[in-house]
Amino acid sequence: ANALLAVLLALTPPLQGIVTVSLAVAAARDPEGKALRAELGATCELARGERRSAYNYILQTLGSLFLDNISSGGVDVPPLTSTERAEAKSAMLKAALTSTDKFFLDELYGFVISNCKAADELLSRDAPGLESYLSREGGLVPPGSVTDPADPATAIVTAAAAALNAGVLIGPLTKAQVAMLELLCSMLVRKGRFLDAALVYGALGCRRSGPGADLSVSLDSRVAAMQVG
């Protein structure tokens, strides 16, 4: 499969072609979509591993554009000027965001946010499923399946409102999860959904505390969340 991928990449335009071909290989490795079916347990994880090995070409190449550092496992990016690098990064990310592979989009968002520290690149674009991803990774709504058809906007408002009005508190949350929900709030504000953002901040402010530094919630952080909201 890797040899086939290399051949196909040679026949397609660079960078954007990496996205198209890699996703095609991922789909061929998991034709039944088992990676999207968490209830399959080990079978699902095996399928996800197969898909991730194909996604790696996209993520490592995209990472080299974000970080200006060629990483092993991706496709070599030739020396570029800062303008060329920005244009290539934008074109490749645009191509990636047209994907209908929901598992890939989750992997992409996690990589760009956590590995590349480039959340703004996603928040400034029409990134499909990003709202759902941030709410799930942040612990506001249950992890569920990436194929869950529920409207993420409704799920977010319902969960946040329940935390404030019905005592169905979220958490304990790790610092990484809190960061995800803060990104979600930034996204909602950019969309002009100020009430929804306020509800999420409120849910953060009254979340459950847990043991240890990573799960504890200081009074100052609670007050700060409530004041922002």
Steps between C-alpha positions, in 0.01 A plus 500: 500500500786741577658432162167566329464823693843617386415428137166678519657802665746526216209523257306772682570868577714537814357583842129510410545168322643353818164558668291346225715193451567433868129515582428262213756256640348534848155418363639201309657364818168526685231460233229409752559809711578302815712788631178693555337227706631523855269217610722256309773539761832351390382471139426871497843582645671283239314679222590835650863400505482414131343833420744694716795349314361654180409829665858526622616618156259792522566594860878480489518702179256757633699511822817578309323799345370625834822446692750570221660168579495190281386199704565139410192316380369777281578605145808719463414866450760689295652822633233772491488871567276611786235609249517172310481305826193693613330446165583128500378460857175677418441294186570169672284585802219613270517168318500307828192685626297390198522139621182319600703247704390596851765289670768672294365843592521411870860387450578814301357733764683326780828522309467866402392608849729286715805434282515814288355740762308659214138505617447844342556344159187293561295765679547739208365246250179314437620180666222238482436318825743715700229614741406139571865399534579771756189427706577127507870535571426764761264271689192717455310225319558122507772372265252287306574425137646735243204403282242620756244693291381714794518876441815608689368851565192361677706245693743768620229739617306219668804372691616847603153605609457178699824574687375844597132441559452131581815426696627249242859616537774412254841374604735451660691632199871491426679821408508378138122456502450847643716638220275324246188658647666841506571455130135404452399825671730697270342327202148580621591866556642523147168367373310761700346237727572694817231338714625151413856605587379643831325171582819302434707738712240463772524122482878532532464724800284256694663174385591224741845505653720190521814380677841625397618817332369403155139449613471754782309825452610811688256767610682751282450287189130459579456874544697570180279266296183655639626853435591421138163334449 
